[in-house]
PDB file of C-alpha atoms in Angstrom:
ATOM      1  CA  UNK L   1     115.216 105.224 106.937  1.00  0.00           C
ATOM      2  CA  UNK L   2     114.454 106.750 103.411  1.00  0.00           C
ATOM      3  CA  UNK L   3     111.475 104.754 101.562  1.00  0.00           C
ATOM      4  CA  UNK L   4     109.956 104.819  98.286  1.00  0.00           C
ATOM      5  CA  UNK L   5     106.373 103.266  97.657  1.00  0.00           C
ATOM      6  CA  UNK L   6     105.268 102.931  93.920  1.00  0.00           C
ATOM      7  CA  UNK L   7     101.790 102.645  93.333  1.00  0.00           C
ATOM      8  CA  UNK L   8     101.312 104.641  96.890  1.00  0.00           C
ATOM      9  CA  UNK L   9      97.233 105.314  95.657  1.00  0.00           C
ATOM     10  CA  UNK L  10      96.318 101.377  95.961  1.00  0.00           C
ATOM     11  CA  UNK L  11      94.984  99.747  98.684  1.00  0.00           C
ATOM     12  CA  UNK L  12      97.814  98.344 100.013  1.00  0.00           C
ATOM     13  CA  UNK L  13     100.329 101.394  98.775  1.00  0.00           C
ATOM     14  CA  UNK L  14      98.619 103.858 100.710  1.00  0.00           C
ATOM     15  CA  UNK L  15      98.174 101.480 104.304  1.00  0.00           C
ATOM     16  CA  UNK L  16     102.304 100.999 103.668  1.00  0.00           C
ATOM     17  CA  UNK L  17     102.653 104.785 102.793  1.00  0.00           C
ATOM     18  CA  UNK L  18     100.942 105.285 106.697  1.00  0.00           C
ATOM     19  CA  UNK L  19     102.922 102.314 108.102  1.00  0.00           C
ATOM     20  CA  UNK L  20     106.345 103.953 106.770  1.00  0.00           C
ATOM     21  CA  UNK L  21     105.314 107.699 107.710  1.00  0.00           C
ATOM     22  CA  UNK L  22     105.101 106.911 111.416  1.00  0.00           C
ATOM     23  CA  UNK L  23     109.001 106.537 111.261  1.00  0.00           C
ATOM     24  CA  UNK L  24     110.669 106.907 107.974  1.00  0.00           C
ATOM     25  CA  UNK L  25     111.352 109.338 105.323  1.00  0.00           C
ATOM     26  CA  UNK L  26     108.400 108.457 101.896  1.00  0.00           C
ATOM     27  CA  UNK L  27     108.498 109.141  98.603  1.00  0.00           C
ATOM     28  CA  UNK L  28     105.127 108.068  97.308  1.00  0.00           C
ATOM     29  CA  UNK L  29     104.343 107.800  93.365  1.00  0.00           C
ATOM     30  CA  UNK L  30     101.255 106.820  91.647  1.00  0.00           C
ATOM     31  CA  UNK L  31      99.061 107.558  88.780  1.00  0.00           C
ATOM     32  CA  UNK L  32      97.012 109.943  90.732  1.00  0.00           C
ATOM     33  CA  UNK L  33      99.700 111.604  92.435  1.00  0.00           C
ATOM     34  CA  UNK L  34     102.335 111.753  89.959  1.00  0.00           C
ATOM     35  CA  UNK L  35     100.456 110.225  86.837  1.00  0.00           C
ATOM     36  CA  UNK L  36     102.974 107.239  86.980  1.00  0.00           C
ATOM     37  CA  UNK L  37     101.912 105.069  84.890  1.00  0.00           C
ATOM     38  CA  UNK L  38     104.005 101.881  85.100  1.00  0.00           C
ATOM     39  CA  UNK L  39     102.893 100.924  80.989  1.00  0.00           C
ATOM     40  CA  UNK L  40     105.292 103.458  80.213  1.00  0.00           C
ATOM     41  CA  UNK L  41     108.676 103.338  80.645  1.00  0.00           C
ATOM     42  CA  UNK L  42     109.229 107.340  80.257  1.00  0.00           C
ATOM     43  CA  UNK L  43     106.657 108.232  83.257  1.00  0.00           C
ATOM     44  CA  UNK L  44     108.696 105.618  85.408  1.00  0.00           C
ATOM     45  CA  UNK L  45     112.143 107.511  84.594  1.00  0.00           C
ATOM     46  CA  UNK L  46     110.735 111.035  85.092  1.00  0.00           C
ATOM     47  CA  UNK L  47     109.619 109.509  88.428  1.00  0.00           C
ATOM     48  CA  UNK L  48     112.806 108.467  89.787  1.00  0.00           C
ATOM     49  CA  UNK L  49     114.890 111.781  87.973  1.00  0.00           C
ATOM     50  CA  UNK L  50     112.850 113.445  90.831  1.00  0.00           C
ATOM     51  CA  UNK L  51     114.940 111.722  93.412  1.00  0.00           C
ATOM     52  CA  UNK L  52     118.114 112.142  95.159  1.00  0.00           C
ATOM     53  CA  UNK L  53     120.426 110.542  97.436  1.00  0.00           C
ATOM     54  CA  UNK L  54     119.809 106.669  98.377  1.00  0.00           C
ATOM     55  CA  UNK L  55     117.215 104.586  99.330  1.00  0.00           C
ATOM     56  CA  UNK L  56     116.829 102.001 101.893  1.00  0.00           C
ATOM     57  CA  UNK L  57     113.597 100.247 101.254  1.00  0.00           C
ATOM     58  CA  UNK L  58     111.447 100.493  97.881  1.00  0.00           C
ATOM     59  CA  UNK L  59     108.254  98.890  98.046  1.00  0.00           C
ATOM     60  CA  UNK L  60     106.276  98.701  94.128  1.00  0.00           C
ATOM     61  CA  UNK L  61     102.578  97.895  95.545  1.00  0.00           C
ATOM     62  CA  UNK L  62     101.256  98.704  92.014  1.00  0.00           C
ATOM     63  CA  UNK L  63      99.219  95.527  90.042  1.00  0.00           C
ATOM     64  CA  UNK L  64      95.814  94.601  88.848  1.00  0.00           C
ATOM     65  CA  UNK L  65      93.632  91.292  88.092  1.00  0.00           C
ATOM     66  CA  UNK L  66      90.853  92.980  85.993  1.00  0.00           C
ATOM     67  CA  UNK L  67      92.496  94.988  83.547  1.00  0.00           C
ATOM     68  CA  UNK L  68      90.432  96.903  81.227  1.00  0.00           C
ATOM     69  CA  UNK L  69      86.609  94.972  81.654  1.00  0.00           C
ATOM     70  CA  UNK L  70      88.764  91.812  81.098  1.00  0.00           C
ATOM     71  CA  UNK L  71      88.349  89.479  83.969  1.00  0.00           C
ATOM     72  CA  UNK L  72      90.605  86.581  85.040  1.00  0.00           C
ATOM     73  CA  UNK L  73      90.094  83.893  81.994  1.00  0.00           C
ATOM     74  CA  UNK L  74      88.491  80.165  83.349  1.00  0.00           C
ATOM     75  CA  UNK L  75      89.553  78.100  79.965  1.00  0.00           C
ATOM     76  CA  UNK L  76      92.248  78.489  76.856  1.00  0.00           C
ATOM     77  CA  UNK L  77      88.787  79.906  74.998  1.00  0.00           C
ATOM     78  CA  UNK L  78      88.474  83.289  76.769  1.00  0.00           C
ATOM     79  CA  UNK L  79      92.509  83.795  75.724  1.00  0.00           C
ATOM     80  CA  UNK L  80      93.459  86.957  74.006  1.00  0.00           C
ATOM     81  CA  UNK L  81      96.796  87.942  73.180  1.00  0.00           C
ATOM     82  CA  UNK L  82      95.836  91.938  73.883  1.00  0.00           C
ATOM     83  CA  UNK L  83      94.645  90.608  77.563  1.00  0.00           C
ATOM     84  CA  UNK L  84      98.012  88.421  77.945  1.00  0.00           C
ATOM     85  CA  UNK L  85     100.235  91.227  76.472  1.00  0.00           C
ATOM     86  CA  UNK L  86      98.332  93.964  79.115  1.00  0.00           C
ATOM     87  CA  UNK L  87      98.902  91.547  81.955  1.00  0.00           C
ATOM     88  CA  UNK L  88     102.790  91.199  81.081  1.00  0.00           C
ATOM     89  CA  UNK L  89     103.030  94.957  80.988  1.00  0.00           C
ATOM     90  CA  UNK L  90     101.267  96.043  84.110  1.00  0.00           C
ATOM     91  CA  UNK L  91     102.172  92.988  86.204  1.00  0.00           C
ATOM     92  CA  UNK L  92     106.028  92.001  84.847  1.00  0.00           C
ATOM     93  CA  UNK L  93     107.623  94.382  82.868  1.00  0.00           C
ATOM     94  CA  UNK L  94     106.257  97.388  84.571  1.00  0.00           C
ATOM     95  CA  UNK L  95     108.170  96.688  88.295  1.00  0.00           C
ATOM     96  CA  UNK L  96     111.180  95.581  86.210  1.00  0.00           C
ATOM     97  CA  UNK L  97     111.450  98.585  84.416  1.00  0.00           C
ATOM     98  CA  UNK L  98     111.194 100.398  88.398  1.00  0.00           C
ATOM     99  CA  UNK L  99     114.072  98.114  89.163  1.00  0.00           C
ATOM    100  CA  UNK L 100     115.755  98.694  86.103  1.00  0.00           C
ATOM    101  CA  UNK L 101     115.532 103.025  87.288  1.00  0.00           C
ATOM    102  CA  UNK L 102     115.888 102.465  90.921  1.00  0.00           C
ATOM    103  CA  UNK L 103     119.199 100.156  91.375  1.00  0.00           C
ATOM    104  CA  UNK L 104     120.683 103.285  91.023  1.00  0.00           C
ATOM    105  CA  UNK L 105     119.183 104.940  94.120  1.00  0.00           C
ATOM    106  CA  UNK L 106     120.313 101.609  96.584  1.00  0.00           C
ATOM    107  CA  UNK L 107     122.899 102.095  98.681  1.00  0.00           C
ATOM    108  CA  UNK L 108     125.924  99.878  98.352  1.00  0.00           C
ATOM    109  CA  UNK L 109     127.203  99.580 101.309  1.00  0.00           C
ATOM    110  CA  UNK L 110     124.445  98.345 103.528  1.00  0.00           C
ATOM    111  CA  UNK L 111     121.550  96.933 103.982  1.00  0.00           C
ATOM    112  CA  UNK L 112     118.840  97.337 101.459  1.00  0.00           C
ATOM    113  CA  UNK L 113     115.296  96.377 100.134  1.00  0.00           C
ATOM    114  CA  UNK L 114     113.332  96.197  96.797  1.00  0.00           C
ATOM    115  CA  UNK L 115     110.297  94.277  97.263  1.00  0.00           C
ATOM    116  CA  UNK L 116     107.694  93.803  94.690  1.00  0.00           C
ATOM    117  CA  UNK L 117     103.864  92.682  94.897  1.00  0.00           C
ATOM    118  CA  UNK L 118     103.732  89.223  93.710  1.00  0.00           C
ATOM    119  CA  UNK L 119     100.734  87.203  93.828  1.00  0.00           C
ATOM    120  CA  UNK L 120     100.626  82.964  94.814  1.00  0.00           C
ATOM    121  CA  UNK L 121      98.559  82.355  92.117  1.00  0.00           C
ATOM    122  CA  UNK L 122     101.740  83.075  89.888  1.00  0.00           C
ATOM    123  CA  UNK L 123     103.925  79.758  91.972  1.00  0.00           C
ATOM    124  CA  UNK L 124     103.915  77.295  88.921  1.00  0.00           C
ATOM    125  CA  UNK L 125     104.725  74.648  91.606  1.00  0.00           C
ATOM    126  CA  UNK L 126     101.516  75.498  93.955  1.00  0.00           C
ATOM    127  CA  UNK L 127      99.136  75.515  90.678  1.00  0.00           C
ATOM    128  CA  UNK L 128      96.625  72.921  91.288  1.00  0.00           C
ATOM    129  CA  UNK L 129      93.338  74.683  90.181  1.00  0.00           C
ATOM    130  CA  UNK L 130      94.293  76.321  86.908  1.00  0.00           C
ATOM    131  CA  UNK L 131      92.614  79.199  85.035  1.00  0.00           C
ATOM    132  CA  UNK L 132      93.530  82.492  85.244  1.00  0.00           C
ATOM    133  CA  UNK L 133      95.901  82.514  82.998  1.00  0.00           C
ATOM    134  CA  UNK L 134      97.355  85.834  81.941  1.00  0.00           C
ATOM    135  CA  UNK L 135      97.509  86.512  86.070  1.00  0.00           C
ATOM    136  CA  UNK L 136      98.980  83.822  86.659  1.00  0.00           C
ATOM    137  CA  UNK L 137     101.648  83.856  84.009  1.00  0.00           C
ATOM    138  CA  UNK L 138     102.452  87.741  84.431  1.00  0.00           C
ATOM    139  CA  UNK L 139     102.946  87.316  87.986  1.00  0.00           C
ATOM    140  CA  UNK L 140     105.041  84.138  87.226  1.00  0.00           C
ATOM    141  CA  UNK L 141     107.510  86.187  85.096  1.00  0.00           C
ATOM    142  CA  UNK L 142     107.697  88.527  87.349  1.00  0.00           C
ATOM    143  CA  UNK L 143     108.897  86.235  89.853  1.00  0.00           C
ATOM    144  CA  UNK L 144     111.513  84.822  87.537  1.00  0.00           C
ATOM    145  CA  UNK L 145     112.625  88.390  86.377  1.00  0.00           C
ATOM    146  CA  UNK L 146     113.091  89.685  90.079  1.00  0.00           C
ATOM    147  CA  UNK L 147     114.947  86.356  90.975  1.00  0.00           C
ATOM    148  CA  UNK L 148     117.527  86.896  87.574  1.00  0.00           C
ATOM    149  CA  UNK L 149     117.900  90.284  88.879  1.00  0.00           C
ATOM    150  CA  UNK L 150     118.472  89.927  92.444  1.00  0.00           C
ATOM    151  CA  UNK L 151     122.407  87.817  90.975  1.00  0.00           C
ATOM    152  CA  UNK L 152     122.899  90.602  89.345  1.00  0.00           C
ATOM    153  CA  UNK L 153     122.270  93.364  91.578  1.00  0.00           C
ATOM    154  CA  UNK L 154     124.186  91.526  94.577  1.00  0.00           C
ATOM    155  CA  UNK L 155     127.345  91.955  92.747  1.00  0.00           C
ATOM    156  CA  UNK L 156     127.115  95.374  92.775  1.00  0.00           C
ATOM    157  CA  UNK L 157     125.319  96.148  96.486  1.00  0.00           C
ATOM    158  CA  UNK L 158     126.582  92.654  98.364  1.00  0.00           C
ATOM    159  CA  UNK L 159     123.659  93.638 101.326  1.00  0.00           C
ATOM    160  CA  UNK L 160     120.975  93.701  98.803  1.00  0.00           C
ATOM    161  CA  UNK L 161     117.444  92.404  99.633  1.00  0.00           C
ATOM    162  CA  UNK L 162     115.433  91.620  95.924  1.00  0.00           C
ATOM    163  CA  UNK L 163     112.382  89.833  96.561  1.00  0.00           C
ATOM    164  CA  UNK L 164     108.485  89.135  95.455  1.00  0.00           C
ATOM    165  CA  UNK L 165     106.119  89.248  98.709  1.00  0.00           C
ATOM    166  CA  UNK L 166     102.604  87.656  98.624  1.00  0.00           C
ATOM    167  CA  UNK L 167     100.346  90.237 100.647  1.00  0.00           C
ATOM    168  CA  UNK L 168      97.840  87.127 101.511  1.00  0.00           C
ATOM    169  CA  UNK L 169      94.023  88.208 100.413  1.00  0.00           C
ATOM    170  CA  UNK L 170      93.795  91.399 101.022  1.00  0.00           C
ATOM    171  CA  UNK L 171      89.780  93.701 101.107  1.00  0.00           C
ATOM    172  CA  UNK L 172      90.300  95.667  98.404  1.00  0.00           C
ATOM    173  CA  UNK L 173      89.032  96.532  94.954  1.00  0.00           C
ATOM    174  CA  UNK L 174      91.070  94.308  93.071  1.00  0.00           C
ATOM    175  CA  UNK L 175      90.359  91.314  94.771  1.00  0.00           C
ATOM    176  CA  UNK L 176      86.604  92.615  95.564  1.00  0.00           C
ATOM    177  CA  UNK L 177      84.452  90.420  93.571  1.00  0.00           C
ATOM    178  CA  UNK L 178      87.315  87.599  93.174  1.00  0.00           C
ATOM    179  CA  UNK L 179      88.597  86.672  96.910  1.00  0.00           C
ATOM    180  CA  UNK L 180      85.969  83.411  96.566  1.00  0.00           C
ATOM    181  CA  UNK L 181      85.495  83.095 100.083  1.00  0.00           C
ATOM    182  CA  UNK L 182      89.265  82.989 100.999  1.00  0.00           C
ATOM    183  CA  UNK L 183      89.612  85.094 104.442  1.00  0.00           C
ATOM    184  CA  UNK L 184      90.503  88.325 103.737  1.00  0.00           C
ATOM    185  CA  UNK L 185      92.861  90.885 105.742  1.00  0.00           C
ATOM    186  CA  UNK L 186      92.605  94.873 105.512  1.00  0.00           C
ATOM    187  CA  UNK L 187      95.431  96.901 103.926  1.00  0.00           C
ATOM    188  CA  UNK L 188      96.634  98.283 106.620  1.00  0.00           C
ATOM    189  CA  UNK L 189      96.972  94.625 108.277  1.00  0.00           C
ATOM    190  CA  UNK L 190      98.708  93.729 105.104  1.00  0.00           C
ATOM    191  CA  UNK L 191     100.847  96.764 105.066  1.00  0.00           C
ATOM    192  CA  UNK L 192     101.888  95.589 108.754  1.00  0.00           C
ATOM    193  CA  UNK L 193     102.415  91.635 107.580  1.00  0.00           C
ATOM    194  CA  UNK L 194     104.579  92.878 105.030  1.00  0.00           C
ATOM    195  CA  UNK L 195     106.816  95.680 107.019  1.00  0.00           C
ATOM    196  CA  UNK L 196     106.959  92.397 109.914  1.00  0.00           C
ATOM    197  CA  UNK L 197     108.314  90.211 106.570  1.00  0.00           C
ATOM    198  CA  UNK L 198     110.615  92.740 105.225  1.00  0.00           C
ATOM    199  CA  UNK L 199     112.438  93.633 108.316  1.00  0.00           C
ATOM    200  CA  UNK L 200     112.863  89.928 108.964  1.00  0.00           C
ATOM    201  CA  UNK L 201     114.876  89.362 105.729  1.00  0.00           C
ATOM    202  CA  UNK L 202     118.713  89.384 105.389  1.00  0.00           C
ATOM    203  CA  UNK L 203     120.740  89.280 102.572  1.00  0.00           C
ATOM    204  CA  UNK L 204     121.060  85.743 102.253  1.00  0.00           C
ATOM    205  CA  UNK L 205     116.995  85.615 101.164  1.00  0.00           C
ATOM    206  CA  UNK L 206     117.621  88.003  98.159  1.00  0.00           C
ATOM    207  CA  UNK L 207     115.708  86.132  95.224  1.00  0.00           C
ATOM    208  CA  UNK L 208     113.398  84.830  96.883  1.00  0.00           C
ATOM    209  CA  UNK L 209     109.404  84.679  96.840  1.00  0.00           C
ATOM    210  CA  UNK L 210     107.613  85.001 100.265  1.00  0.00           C
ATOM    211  CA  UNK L 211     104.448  84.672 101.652  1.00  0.00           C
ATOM    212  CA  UNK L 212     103.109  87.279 104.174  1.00  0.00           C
ATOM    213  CA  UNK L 213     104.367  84.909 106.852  1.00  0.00           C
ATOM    214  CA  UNK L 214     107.609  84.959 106.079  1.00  0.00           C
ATOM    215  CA  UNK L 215     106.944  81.381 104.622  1.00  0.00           C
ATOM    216  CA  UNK L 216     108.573  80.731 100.686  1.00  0.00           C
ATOM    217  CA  UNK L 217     106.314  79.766  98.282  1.00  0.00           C
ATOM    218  CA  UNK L 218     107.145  77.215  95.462  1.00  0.00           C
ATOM    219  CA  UNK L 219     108.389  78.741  92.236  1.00  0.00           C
TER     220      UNK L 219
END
């Protein structure tokens, strides 16, 4: 199997970079490694010139909660549109914009995956606690834009797996000083919950938003 991790420097991005090595061909790409830098569109394309051939699995592990000192907001008072807008960017539009590069690189006839870090604080439907607003709503559209493209990508590559994957709570330093008690798993125990949900998806789930149980979680 060929793989390509985005955001391979993370917590989580590196423990799936080890997972994949033990039996798979990886690409790896991050800001450290390759000064990806998912905010710009032309570091994402010079990224994926680089590669050739097809891919069977892509994996973008990239993402943040604290983005520049800016924490996650508790009430509509701490809003700021240049907090919302760097959210969107880093969180949405960033692993679009991968998609948007990498469709090319899927094979089209058979099986293959493009999975993308999602969060369950971003399910509008299992909201009952509010706050955290930009997060929530970046990670939200996300959802939405890897659902719209998942339609259209299946037309072209029928065996196509799109999805968002909630890693659970995972020990690392984006959720550091945030996890609020919630029992937390290591990356490398996330990096094996997700490989475990991956490789139990068919074509049939493409769209869809999963938890690291293989469980869907409310839009």
């Amino acid at each position: 199997m060929r793989a390509v991790v985005f955001g391979a420097s993370g917590g989580i991005g590196a423990a799936l970079v080890k997972s994949l090595e033990n039996h798979s061909e990886v690409v790896a790409f991050s800001r450290r490694g390759n000064g990806l830098d998912l905010t710009d569109e032309e570091t994402i394309a010079k990224a994926v010139a680089t590669l050739e051939g097809t891919f069977d699995l892509v994996i973008v592990a990239t993402g943040a909660l604290v983005i520049n000192g800016h924490v996650p907001e508790k009430s509509l008072k701490s809003l700021s549109a240049d907090t919302m807008a760097a959210q969107f960017a880093l969180n949405a539009i960033g692993p679009a914009l991968v998609l948007k590069h990498m469709v090319r690189h899927l094979p089209r006839d058979r099986v293959s995956r493009f999975a993308v870090l999602s969060a369950r604080v971003g399910s509008i439907g299992d909201n009952a606690l509010g706050g955290w607003y930009s997060y929530r709503a970046a990670k939200a559209a996300l959802n939405q834009l890897i659902h719209t493209a998942s339609i259209e990508v299946a037309r072209t590559h029928p065996q196509s797996i799109v999805v968002a994957l909630h890693p659970g709570t995972v020990d690392t330093a984006l959720t550091a000083a945030h996890a609020g008690g919630h029992p937390t798993v290591t990356p490398a125990e996330a990096a094996a919950n997700l490989m475990a949900v991956l490789d139990r998806l068919t074509p049939v789930d493409t769209g869809g938003f999963f938890d690291w149980k293989s469980e869907t979680i409310p839009w």
